[in-house]
C-alpha positions in Angstrom: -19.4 -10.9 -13.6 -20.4 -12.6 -9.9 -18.1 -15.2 -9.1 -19.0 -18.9 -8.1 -16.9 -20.7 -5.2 -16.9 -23.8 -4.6 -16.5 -24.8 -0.7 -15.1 -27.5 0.3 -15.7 -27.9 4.6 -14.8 -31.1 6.7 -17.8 -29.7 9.1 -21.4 -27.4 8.6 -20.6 -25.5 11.2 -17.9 -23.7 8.8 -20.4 -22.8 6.6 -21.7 -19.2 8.4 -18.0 -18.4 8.9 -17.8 -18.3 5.2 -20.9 -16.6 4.6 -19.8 -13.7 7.0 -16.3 -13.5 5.4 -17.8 -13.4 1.7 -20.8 -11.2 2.5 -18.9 -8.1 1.3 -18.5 -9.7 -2.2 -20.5 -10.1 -5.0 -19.7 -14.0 -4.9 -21.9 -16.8 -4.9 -21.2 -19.6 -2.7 -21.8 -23.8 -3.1 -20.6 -25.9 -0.1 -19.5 -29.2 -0.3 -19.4 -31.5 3.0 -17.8 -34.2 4.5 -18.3 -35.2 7.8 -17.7 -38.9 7.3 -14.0 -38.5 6.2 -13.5 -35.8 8.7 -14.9 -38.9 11.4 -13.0 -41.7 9.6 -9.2 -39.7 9.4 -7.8 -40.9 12.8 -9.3 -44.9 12.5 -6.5 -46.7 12.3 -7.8 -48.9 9.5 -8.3 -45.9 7.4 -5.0 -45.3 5.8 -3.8 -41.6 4.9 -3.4 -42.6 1.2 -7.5 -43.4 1.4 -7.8 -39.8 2.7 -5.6 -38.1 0.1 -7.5 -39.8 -2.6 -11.0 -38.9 -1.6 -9.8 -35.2 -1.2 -8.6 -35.3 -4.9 -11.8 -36.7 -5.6 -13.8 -34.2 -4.0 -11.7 -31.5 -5.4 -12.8 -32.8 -9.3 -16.2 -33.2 -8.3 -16.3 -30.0 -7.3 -14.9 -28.4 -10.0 -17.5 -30.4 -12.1 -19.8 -27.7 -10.1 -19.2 -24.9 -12.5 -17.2 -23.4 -9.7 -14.7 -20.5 -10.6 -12.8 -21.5 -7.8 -12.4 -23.7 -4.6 -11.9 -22.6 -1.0 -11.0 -25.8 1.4 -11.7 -24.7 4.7 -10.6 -27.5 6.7 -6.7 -27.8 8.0 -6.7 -31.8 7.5 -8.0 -31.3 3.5 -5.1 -28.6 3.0 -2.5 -30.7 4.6 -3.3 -33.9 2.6 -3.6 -32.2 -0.5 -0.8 -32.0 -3.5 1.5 -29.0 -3.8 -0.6 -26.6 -6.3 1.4 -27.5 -9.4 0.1 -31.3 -8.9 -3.9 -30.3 -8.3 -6.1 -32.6 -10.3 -8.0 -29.1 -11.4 -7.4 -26.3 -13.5 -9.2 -23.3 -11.8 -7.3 -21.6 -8.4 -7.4 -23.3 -5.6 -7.2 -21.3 -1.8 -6.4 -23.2 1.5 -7.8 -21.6 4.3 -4.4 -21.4 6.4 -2.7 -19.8 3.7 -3.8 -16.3 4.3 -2.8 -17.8 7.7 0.5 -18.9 6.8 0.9 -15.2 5.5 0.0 -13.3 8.3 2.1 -15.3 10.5 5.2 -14.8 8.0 4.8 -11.0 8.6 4.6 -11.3 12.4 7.7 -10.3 14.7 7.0 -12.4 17.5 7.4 -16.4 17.6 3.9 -18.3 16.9 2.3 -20.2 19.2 -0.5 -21.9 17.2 -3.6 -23.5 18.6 -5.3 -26.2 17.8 -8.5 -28.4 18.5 -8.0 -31.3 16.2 -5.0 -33.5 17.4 -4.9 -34.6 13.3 -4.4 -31.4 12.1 -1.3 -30.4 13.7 1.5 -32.2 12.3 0.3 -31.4 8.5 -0.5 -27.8 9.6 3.0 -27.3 11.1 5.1 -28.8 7.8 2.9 -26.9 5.2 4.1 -23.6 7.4 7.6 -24.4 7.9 7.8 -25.1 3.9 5.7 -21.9 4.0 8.1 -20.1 5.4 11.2 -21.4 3.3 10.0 -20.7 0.3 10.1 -17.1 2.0 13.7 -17.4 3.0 12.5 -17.4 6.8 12.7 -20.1 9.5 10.2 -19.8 12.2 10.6 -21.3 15.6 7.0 -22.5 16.0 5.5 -23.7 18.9 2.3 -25.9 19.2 -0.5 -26.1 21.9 -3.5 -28.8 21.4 -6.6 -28.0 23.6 -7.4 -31.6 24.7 -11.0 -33.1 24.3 -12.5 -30.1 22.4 -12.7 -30.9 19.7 -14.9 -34.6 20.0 -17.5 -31.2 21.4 -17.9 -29.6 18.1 -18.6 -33.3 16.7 -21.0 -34.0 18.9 -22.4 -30.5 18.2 -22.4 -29.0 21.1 -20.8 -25.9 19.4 -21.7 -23.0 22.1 -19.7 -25.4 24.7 -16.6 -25.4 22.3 -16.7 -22.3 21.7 -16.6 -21.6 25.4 -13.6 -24.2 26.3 -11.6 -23.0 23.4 -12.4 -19.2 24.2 -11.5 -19.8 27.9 -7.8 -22.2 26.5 -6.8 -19.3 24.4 -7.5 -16.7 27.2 -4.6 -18.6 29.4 -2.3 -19.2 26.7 -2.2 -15.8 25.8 -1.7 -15.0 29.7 1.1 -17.8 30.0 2.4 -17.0 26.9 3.0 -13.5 26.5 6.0 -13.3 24.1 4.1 -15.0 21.7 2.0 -14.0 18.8 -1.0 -16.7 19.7 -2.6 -18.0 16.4 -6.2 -20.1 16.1 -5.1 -22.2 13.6 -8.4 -23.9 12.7 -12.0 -22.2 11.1 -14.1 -23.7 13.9 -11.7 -21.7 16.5 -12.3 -18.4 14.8 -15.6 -17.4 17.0 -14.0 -18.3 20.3 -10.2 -16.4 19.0 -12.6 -13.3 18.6 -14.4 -13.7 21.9 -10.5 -14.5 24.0 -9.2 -11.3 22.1 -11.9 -9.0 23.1 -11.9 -10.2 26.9 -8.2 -10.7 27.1 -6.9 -7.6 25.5 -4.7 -9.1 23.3 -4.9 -9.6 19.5 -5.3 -13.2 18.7 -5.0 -14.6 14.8 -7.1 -17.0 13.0 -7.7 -17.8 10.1 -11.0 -16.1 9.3 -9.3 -12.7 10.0 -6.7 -13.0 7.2 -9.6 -14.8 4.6 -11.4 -12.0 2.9 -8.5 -9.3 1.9 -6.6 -12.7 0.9 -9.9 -13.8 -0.9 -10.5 -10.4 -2.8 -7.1 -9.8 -3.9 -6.0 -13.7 -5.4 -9.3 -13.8 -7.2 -9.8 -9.7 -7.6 -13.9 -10.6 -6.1 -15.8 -7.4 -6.8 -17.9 -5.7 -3.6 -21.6 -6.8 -3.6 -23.6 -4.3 -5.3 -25.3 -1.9 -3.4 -28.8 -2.6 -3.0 -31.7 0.9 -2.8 
């Protein structure tokens, strides 16, 4: 039986990078938006707690959907969400960095990760170091912000983001060559494919981990083959 899945984005420009990812699967797919809390998350009279309960909120509403399942696609959502015993829903829940957070685990080298959205770091970095404990590991990770880009992508201007970061994670992956270099945001996943193929180096994201993560914690089924 197809699978419905809910989507929970911060932007619409995540959208296609789901579509692409799930297009092998006989899935369908519901997004659910918010651009206005994504805006609203670094006022300074819009407290964290504010954020964390319109997340849980969303989460229900979605849910509410007729949704098998929920995929939250945006690195701020994940970090200000509950530990997964203390979700206000009852049907799986997947975090876009976790198949992320996996693939990182099962590097060698150190991680450098990479990120466009200066209030996404700091929740990104704790939900992999507790990642990684609950592993037994302790990672030494570094972190690189690529200034100004991200107020780009909000303005819409997506081709010009994708060029800065693609052009950012082509000389961090030149300066940093001992590093495993990681995207760790959706809306870097275009422009991580785009440094990788021009720098010659293999750059993660998250989008690259998504779908074998995808098909084996919910056992999707392929699309049926169409005559």
């Amino acid at each position: 039986m197809k699978q419905t899945i809910g989507c929970y984005h911060a932007h619409y420009s995540n959208i296609d990078y789901i579509q692409q990812a799930m297009e092998p699967f006989d899935v369908e797919l519901v997004h659910f938006v918010d651009p206005g809390l994504d805006r609203r998350k670094s006022d300074a009279a819009f407290p964290v707690e504010t954020a964390q309960a319109r997340i849980q909120d969303t989460l229900v509403w979605v849910e509410s959907a007729h949704v098998d399942a929920i995929l939250v696609t945006c690195t701020f959502f994940t970090a200000h969400m509950p530990d997964s015993d203390a979700l206000p829903v009852s049907i799986p829940v997947v975090r876009i960095d976790d198949p992320l957070f996996e693939a990182i685990c099962a590097e060698g080298r150190p991680p450098l990760l990479v990120f466009t959205n200066p209030a996404t770091v700091d929740g990104t970095v704790r939900r992999l170091i507790q990642y990684a404990e609950g592993r037994g590991m302790e990672l030494p990770v570094r972190t690189h912000l690529l200034e100004g880009t991200f107020d780009i992508l909000m303005r819409g201007d997506k081709e010009t983001y994708l060029s800065k970061v693609t052009e950012g994670l082509m000389n961090l992956a030149a300066e940093h060559p001992d590093h495993q270099l990681w995207a760790a945001q959706l809306s870097m996943a275009g422009a991580a494919g785009r440094a990788e193929e021009a720098a010659g180096v293999r750059i993660g994201d998250p989008l690259s981990e998504l779908s074998r993560y995808m098909e084996k914690g919910l056992q999707l089924k392929p699309r049926p083959r169409t005559s």
